[in-house]
Coordinates of C-alpha atoms in Angstrom, one line a residue:
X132 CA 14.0 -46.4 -29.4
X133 CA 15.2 -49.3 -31.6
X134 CA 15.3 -47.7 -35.3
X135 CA 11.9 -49.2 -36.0
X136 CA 13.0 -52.7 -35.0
X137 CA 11.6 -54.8 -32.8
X138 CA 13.2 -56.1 -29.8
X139 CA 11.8 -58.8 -29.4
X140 CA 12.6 -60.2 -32.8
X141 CA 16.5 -59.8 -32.4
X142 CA 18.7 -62.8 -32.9
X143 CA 19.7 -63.3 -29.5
X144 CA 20.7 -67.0 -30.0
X145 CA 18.8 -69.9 -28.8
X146 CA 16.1 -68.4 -26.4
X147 CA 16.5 -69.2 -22.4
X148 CA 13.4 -71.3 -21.1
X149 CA 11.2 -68.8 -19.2
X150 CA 12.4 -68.8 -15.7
X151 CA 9.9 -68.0 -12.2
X152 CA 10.9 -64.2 -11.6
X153 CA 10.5 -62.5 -8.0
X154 CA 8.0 -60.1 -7.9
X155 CA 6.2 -58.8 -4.8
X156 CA 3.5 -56.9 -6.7
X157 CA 0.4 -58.5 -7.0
X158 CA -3.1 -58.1 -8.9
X159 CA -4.4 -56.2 -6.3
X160 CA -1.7 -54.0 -6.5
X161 CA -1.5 -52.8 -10.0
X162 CA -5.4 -52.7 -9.5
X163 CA -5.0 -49.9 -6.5
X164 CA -2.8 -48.0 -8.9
X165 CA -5.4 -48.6 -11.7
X166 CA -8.3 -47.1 -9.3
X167 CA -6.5 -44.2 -8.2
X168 CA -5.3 -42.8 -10.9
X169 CA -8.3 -40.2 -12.3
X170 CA -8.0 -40.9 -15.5
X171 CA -7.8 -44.0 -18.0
X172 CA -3.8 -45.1 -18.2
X173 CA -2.0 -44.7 -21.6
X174 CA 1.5 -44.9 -20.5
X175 CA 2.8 -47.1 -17.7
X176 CA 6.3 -46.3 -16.7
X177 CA 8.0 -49.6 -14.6
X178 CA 12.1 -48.1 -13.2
X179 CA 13.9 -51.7 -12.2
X180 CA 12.2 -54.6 -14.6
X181 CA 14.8 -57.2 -14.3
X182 CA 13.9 -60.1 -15.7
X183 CA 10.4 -58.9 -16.1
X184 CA 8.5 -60.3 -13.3
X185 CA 6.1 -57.1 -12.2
X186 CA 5.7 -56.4 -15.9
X187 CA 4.2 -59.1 -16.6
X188 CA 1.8 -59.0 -13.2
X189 CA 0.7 -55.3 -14.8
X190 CA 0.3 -56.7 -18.0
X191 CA -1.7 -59.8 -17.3
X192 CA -3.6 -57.8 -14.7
X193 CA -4.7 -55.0 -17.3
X194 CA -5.5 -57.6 -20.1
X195 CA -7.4 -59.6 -17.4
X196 CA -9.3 -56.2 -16.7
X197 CA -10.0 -55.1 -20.2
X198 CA -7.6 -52.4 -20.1
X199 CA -6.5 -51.6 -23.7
X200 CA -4.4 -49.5 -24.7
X201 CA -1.4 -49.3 -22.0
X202 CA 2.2 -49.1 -23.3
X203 CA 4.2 -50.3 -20.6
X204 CA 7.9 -49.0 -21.1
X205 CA 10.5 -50.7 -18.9
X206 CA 13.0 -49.3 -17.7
X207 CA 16.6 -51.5 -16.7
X208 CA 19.8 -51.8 -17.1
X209 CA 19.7 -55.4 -17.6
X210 CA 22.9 -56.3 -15.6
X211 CA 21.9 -57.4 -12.8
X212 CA 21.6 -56.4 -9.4
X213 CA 22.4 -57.5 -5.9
X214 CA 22.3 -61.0 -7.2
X215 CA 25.3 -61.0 -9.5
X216 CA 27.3 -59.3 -6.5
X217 CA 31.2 -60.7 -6.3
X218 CA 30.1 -62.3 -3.0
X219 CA 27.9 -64.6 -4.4
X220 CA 28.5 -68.1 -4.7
X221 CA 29.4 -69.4 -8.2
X222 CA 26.2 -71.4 -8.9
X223 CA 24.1 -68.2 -8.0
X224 CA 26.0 -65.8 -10.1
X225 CA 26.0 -68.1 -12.6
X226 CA 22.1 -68.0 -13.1
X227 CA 22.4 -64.3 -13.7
X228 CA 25.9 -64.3 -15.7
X229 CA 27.3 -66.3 -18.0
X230 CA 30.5 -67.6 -17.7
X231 CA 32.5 -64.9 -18.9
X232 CA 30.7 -62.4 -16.7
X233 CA 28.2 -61.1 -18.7
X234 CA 24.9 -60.2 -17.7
X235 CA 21.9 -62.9 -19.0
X236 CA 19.2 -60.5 -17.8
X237 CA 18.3 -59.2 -20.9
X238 CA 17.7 -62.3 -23.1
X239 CA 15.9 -63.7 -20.1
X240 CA 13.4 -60.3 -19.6
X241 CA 12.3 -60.7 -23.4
X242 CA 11.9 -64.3 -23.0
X243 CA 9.6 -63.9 -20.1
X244 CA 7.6 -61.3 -21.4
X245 CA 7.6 -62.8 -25.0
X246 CA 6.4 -66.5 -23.2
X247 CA 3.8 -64.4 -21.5
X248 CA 2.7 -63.1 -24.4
X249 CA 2.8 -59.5 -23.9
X250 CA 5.5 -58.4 -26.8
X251 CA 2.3 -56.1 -27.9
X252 CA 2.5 -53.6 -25.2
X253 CA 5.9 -53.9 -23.5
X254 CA 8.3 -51.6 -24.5
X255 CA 12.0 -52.0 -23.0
X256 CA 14.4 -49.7 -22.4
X257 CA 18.6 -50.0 -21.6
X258 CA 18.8 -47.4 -19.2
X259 CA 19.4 -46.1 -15.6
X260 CA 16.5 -44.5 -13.8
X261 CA 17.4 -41.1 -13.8
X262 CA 18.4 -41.3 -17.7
X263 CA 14.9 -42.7 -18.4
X264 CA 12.9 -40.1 -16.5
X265 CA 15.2 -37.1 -17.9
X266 CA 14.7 -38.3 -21.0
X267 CA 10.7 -38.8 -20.7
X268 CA 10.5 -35.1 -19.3
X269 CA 12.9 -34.0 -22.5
X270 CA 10.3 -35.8 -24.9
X271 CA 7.0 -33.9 -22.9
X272 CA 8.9 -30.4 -22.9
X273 CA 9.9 -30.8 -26.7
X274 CA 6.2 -31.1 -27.2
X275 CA 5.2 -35.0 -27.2
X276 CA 2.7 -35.2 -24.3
X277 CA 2.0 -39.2 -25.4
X278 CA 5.3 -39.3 -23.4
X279 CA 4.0 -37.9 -20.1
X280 CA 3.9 -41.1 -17.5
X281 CA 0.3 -41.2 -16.5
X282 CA 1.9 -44.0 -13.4
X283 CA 5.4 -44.8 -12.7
X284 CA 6.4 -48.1 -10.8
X285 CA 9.5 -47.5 -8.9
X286 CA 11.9 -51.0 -7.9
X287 CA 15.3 -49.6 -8.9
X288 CA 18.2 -48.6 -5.9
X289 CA 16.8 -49.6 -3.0
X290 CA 20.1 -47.7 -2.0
X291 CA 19.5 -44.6 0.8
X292 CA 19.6 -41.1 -0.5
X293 CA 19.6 -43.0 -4.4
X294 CA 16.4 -43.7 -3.6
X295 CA 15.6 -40.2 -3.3
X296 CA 17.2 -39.0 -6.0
X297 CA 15.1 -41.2 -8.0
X298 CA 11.8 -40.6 -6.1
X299 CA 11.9 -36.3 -6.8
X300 CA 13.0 -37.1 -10.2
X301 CA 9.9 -39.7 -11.0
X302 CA 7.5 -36.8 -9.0
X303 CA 8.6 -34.4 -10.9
X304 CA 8.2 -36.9 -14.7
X305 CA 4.6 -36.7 -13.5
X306 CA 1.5 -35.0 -14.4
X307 CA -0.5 -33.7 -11.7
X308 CA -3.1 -36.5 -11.0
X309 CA 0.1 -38.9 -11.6
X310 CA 0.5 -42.4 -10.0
X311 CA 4.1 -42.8 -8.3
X312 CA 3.9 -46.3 -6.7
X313 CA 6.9 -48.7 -5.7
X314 CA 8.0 -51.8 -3.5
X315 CA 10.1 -52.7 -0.9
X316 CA 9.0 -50.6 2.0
X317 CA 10.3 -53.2 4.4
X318 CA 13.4 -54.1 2.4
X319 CA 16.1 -54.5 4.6
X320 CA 19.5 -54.6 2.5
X321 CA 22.5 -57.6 3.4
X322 CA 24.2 -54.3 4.4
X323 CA 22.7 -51.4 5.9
X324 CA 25.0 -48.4 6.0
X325 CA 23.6 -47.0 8.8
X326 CA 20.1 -47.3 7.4
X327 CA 18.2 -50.3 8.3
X328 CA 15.1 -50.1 5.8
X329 CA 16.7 -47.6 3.2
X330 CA 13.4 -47.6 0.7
X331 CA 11.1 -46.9 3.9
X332 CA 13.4 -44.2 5.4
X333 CA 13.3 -42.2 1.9
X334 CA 10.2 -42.6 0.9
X335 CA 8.8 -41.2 4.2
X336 CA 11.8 -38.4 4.5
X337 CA 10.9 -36.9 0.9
X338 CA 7.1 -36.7 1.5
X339 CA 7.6 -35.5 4.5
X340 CA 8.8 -32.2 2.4
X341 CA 6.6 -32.8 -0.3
X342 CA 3.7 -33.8 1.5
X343 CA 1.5 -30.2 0.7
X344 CA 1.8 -31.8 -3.3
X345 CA 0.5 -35.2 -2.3
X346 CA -2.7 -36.6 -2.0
X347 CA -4.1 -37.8 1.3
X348 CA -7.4 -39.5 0.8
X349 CA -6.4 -42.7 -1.4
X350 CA -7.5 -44.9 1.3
X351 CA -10.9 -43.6 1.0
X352 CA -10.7 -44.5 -2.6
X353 CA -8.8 -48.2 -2.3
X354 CA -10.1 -49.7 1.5
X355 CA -6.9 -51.9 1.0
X356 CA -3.9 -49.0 1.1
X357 CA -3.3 -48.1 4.7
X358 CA -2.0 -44.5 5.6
X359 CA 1.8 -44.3 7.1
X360 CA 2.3 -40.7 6.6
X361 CA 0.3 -37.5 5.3
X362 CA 0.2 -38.5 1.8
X363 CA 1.8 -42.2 1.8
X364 CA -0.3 -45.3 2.2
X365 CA 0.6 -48.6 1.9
X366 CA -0.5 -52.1 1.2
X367 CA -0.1 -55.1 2.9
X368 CA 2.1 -57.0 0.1
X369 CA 4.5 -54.0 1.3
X370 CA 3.8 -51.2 -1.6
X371 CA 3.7 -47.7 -1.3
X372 CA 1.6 -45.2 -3.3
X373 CA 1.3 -41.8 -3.6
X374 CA -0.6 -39.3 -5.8
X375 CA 0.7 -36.1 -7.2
X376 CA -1.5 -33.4 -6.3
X377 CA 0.1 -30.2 -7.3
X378 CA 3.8 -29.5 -8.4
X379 CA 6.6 -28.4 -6.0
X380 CA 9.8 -26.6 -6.3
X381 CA 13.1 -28.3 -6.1
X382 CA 14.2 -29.6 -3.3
X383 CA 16.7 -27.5 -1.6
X384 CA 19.8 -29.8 -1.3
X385 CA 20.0 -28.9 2.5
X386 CA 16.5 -30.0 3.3
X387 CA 17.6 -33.9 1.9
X388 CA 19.1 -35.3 5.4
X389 CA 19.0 -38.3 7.2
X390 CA 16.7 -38.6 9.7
X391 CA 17.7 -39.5 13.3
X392 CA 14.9 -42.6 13.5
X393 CA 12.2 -43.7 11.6
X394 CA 10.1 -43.3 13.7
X395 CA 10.0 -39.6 13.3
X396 CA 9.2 -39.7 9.9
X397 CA 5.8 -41.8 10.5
X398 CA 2.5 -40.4 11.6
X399 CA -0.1 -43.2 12.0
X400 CA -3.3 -41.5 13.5
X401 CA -5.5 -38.3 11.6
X402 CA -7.4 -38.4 14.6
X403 CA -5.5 -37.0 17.9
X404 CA -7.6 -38.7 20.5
X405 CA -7.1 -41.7 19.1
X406 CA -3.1 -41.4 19.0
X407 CA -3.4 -40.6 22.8
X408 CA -5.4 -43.6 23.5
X409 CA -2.8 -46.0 21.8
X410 CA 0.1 -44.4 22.4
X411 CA -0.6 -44.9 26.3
X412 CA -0.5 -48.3 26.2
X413 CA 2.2 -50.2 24.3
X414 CA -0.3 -53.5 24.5
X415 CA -2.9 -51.6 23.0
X416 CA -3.0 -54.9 20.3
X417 CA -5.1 -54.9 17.0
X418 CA -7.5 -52.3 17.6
X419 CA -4.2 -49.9 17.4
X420 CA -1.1 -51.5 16.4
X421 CA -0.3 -54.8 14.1
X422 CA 3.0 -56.1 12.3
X423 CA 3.3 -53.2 10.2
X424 CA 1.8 -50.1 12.1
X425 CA 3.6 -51.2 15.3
X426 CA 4.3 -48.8 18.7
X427 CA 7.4 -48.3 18.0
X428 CA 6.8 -46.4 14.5
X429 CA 3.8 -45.0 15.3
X430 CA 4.4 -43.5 19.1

């Protein structure tokens, strides 16, 4: 990727102080997509690092684990996102640009991840998601299988119908067996569009049509991801996983749509006694419903 230089020995100028990074991903998440995958994980495939926040949850967790042997390859344009928007205030575009407009994210990802000490297995990557993952499937049909994504770690558009552009393309990078994970499912955008949780409303509409590829029994496996959908379980730090079961044919542009509500994308119950129980009464309270499977999206 760099000519056999190292990135993280560039002369970018005085280095920027390693900065608190938002992440929502947690231990316990990269540990559910550790445990689910059947196989031990040689290449670990983050879309959307920014200034390297989840990266370095993975790579702490794994260390912490005794998992050796991980490349994680980060994907990102480094130029900021929602934060270095025109509307911002000054002082808050500022932290993300310098003052001739120019994106800081890039100096400030390999700070973080050099200050966390994990320069040994991150590999980073200027790219958008759908060059990366075109070029990773290139790489695996030119006959380099070390570049097959054994889990992918989606936190890129967070844009409706982008999203699902980048979701079939990521399903489609993967092996059967693959890890696709991602966050947000309860992101709700400054501006909707239309779409009030754009992540939730395409990841539920595109396994909905892929859902005879995915796997349904993670939960079994991890007592902590909680099913949404045939194939789509979530945590409760607001992840989704899935597992690629079998491969599928493209999808036909006409089937990608926009669902009417939400709600009809969600299927709560396996068991249809016990969705006639709950959905009869609204008040039904934990043993049914909580702040996440609620009524509304499950009845």
């Amino acid at each position: 990727v760099y000519f056999g230089h190292d990135p993280f020995e560039a002369d970018l100028g005085p280095a920027p102080p390693r900065r608190a990074t938002t992440t929502h991903l947690t231990e316990e998440d990269v540990v559910s997509a550790l445990t689910i995958s059947p196989w031990p994980i040689r290449l670990w495939v983050e879309i959307g690092s920014y200034q390297g926040g989840s990266a370095v949850v993975a790579a702490d967790t794994m260390r912490e684990a005794g998992v050796h042997g991980v490349t994680l390859l980060c994907v990102d344009t480094f130029l900021g996102g929602f934060g270095s928007g025109w509307w911002q205030p000054k002082e808050a575009r500022l932290t993300i640009l310098d003052d001739r407009g120019e994106a800081k994210v890039w100096g400030q990802f390999l700070a973080n991840i050099a200050d966390a000490g994990h320069q040994d297995v991150v590999v980073p990557a200027k790219a958008t998601s759908v060059q990366a993952l075109r070029q990773l499937q290139q790489l695996v049909q030119s006959g380099k299988p070390e570049f097959w994504p054994d889990v992918i770690y989606l936190d890129s558009s967070h844009e409706a119908q982008e999203t699902m552009l980048e979701l079939e393309i990521a399903f489609d990078t993967l092996p059967i067996g693959g890890v696709l994970f991602g966050d947000d499912f309860l992101f709700r955008p400054r501006w909707t569009y239309g779409i009030d949780l754009p992540v939730q409303h395409d990841v539920l509409l595109w396994a909905s049509l892929r859902q005879e590829a995915l796997d349904d029994t993670l939960d079994s496996e991890v007592p902590r991801l909680f099913r949404v959908r045939k194939g789509v379980f979530v945590s409760y730090t607001f992840q989704w996983f899935v597992r690629k079961v079998a491969e599928a044919p493209p999808l036909a542009a006409a089937a990608v749509r926009v669902a009417a509500k939400l709600s009809d994308l969600w299927d709560c119950f396996r068991d249809p006694d016990q969705r006639q129980e709950c959905c009869e009464d609204p008040s039904a309270g934990p043993r049914c419903f909580d702040t996440l499977f609620t009524y509304e999206n499950c009845c």
